[in-house]
XYZ file of C-alpha atoms in Angstrom:
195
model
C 40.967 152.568 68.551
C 40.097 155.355 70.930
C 37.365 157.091 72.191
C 36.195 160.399 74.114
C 37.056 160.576 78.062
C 33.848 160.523 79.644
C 34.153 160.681 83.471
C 30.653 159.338 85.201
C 30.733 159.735 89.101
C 28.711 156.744 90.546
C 26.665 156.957 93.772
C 27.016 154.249 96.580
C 24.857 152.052 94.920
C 26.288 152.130 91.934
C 23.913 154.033 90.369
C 25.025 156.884 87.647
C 25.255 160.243 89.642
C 26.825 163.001 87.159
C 28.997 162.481 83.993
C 31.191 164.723 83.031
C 33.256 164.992 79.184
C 36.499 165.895 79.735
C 37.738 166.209 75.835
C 40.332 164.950 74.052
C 40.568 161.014 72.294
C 41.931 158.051 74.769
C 43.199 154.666 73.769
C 43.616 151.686 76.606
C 46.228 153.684 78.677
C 43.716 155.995 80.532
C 44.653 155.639 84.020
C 42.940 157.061 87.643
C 43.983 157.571 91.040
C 41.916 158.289 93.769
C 42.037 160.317 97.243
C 38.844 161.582 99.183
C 39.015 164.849 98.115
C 39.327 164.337 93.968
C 40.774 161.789 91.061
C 43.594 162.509 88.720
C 43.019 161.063 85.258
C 45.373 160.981 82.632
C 46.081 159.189 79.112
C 47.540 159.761 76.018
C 45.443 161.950 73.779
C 44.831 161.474 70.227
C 43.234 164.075 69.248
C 46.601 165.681 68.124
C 48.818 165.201 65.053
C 51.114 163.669 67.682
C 49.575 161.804 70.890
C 50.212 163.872 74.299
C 50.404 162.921 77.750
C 47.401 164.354 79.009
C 45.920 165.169 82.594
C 42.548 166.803 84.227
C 41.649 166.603 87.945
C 37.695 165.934 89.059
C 37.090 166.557 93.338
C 34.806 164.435 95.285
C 31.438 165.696 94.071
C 32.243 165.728 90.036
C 33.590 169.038 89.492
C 36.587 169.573 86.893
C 38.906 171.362 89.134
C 41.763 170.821 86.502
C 40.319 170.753 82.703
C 42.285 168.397 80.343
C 45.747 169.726 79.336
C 49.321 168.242 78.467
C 51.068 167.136 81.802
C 54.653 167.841 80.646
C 56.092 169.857 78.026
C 55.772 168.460 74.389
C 58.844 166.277 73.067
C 57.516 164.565 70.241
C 54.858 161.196 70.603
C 54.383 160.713 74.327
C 52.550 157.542 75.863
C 51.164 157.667 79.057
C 52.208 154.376 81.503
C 50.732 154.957 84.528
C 49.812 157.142 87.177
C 51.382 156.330 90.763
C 49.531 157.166 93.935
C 51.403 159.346 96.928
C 52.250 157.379 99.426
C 50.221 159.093 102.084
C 47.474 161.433 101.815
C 49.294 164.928 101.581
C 52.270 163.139 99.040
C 52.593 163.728 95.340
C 51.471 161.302 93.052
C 53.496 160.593 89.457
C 52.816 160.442 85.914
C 54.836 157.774 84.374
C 55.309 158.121 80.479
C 57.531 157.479 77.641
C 58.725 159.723 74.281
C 58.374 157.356 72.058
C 60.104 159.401 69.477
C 63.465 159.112 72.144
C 63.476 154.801 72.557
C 67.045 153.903 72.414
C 67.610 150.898 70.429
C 67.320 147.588 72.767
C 65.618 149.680 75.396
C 62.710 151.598 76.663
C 62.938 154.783 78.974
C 60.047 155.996 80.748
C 59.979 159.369 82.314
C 58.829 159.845 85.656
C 57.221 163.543 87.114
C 55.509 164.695 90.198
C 52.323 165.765 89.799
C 50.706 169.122 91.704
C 47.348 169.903 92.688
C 46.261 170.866 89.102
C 47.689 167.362 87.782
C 50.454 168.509 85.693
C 54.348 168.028 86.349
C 55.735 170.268 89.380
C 59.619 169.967 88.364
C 60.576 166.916 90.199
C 61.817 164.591 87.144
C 63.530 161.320 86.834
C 63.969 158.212 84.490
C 63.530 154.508 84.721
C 65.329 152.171 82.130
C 63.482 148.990 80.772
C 66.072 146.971 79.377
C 63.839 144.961 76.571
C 62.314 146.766 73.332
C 59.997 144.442 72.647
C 56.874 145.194 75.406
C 56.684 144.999 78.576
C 57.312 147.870 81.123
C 58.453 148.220 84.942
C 55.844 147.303 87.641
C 55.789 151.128 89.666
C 54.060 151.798 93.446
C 54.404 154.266 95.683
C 57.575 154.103 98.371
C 58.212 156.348 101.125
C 57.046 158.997 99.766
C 58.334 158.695 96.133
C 58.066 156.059 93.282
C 59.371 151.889 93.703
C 60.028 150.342 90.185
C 60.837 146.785 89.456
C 62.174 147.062 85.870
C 65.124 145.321 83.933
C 68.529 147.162 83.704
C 71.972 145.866 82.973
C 73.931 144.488 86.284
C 77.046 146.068 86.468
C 79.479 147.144 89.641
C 80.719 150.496 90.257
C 83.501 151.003 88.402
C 82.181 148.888 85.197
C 80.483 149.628 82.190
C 77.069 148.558 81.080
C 77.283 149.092 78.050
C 76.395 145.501 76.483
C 75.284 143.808 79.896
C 72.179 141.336 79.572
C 69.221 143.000 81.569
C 68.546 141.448 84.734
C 65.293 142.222 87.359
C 66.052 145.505 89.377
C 64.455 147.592 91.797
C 64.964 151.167 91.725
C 63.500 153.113 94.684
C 63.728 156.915 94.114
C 62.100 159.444 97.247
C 59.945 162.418 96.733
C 62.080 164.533 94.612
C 62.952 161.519 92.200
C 66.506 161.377 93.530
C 67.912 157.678 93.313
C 67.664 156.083 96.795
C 68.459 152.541 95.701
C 69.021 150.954 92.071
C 69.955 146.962 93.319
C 69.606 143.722 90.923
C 67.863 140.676 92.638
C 69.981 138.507 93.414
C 68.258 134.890 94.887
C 70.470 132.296 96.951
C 68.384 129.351 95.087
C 70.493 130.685 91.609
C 73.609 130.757 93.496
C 73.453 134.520 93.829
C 72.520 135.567 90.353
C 70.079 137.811 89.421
């Protein structure tokens, strides 16, 4: 099911300080980071005909500073994944999501965008495959100052296709403007160098 995104600040005792509604419908993938100064939330909202990833921004002392809105631009069903932290305190953090409406068959794709200060997608954009249909999604943190994903993807050379290849763990390491740093299969001596 879902329910309404209620945000309740807590003091340092735990007790129940201020608590704020920030609209919309959430299911399970509601998701928070948090600096010093504020918390990005963000989720897929049902409150639509079509679910949306959606955003808002709360500072320190429970103030909205962003109200709830759609993160990216609308392109049919979207499901939020996960929000990634910056890696430091003045880096970006990223939404992680997928169109569900765009799964290619025997994959997944999720879409990766820097966030700015109102918690909606700045223009830096990438993708990370997920090589299985069936569940199951890449494990994301932050890295030097962009996004680290260990997902499944095909293993295939330079000059090779991929088309067909049996996905294999991957890490993908893309910096702070979602550029591709590294995209490497792990390979482990015990399997005689296989992934």
């Amino acid at each position: 099911g879902t329910g309404a995104v209620t945000f309740d600040l807590l003091s340092s005792t735990g007790k129940p300080e201020k608590s704020l509604d920030l609209g919309g419908r959430a299911a399970l993938d509601l998701d928070l980071i948090a600096s010093s100064e504020s918390f990005v939330l963000a989720w897929s909202d049902h409150e639509q005909l079509e679910a949306r990833a959606v955003t808002a921004v709360v500072d320190a002392r429970g103030s909205v500073v962003s109200a709830a809105a759609p993160a990216v631009p609308a392109l049919g069903e979207q499901a939020v994944l996960s929000l990634v932290p910056g890696a430091g305190a003045t880096a970006a953090s990223f939404l992680v999501w997928e169109g569900l409406s765009e799964r290619p068959e025997g994959q997944r794709i999720f879409e990766v965008s820097a966030l700015g200060p109102n918690g909606r997608a700045s223009g830096a954009h990438s993708r990370v495959l997920f090589g299985r249909p069936d569940g199951g999604a890449p494990e994301l943190a932050p890295y030097a100052g962009g996004v680290a994903a260990l997902t499944l993807a095909p293993a295939c050379g330079v000059d090779e296709s991929c088309e067909g290849g049996l996905p294999v763990p991957t890490f993908v390491a893309l910096d702070s403007s979602l550029q591709v740093r590294a995209s490497e299969p792990l390979l482990l001596e015990a399997l005689g160098g296989r992934a």
